[in-house]
XYZ file of C-alpha atoms in Angstrom:
102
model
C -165.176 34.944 -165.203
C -164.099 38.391 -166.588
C -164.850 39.339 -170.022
C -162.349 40.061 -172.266
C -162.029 42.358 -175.135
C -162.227 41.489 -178.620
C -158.865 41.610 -180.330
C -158.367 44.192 -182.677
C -156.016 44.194 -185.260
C -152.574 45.917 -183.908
C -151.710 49.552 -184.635
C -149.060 49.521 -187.185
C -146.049 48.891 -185.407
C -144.642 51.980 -186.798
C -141.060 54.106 -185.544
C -142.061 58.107 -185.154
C -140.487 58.901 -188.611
C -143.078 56.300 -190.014
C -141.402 53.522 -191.357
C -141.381 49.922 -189.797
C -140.352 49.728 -185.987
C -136.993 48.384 -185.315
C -137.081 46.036 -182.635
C -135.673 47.402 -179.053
C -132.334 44.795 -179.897
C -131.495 48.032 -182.194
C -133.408 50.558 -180.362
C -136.479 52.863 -181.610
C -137.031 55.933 -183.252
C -138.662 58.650 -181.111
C -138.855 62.785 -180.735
C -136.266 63.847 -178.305
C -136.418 66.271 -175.444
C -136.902 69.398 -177.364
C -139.050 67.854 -179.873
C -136.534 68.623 -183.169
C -134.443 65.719 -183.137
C -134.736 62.367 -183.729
C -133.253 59.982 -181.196
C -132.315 56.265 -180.990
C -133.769 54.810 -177.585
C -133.139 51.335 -176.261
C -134.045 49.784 -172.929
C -131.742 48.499 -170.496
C -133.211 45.846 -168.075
C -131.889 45.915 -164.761
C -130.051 42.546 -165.152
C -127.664 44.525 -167.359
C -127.024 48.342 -165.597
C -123.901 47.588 -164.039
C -122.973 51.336 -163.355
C -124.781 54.256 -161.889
C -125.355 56.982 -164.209
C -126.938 60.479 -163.540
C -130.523 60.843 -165.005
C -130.570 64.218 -167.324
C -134.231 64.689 -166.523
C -133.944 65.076 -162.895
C -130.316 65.161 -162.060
C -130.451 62.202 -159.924
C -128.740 58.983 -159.820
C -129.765 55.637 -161.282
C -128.033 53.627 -159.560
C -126.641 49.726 -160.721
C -129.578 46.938 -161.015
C -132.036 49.557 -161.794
C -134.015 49.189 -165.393
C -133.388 52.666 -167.734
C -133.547 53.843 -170.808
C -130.400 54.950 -172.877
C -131.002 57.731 -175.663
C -128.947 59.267 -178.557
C -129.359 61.712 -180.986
C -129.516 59.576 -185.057
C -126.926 62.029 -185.939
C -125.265 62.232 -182.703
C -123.744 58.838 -182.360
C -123.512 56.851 -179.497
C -120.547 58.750 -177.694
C -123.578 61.577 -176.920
C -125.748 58.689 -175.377
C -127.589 59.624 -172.050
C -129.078 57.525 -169.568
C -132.463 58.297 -168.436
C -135.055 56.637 -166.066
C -138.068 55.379 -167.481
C -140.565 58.372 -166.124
C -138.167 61.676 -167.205
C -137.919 60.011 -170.576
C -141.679 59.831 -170.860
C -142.161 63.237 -169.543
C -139.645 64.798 -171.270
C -141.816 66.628 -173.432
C -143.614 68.100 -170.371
C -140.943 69.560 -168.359
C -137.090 71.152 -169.330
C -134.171 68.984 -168.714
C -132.807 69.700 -165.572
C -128.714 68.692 -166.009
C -127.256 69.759 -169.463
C -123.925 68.152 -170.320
C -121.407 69.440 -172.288
């Protein structure tokens, strides 16, 4: 039988401005692409993408049924809200968005 580890007492559960984390119902707090902003990011399984959308990342399509994330800028509102897959938003801090919107 495997070991396991011992549980350790969980890391804070803190948003990247430092205050409590608000659950992924409301979305999250994290650095956006260029690293200045703050942005509101929520998940989107893929029992509820009904529509293809064009990743900003890497200018491709994600196409309906396909899990995503969905990010915004706090002061931006959710009218500038941009659809991203799951990798490009993790590596956005890594490499320069491909597709800028206007």
């Amino acid at each position: 039988m495997p070991r396991r580890k011992p549980r350790t007492e969980r890391q804070g559960g803190r948003s990247w401005e430092g205050g409590p984390a608000i659950g992924d119902v409301f979305g999250r707090r994290e650095a956006g692409p260029d690293g200045d902003d703050v942005y509101v990011v929520r998940t989107i399984p893929g029992s509820r993408a009904v529509k293809t959308y064009r990743c900003p990342g890497c200018d491709h399509e994600i196409p309906p049924g396909v899990a995503h994330i969905v990010a915004w800028a706090v002061d931006g509102g959710e009218d500038d809200r941009r659809h991203w897959h799951r990798g490009c938003w993790n590596g956005r801090n890594t490499r320069r968005i491909t597709r800028r919107w206007s």
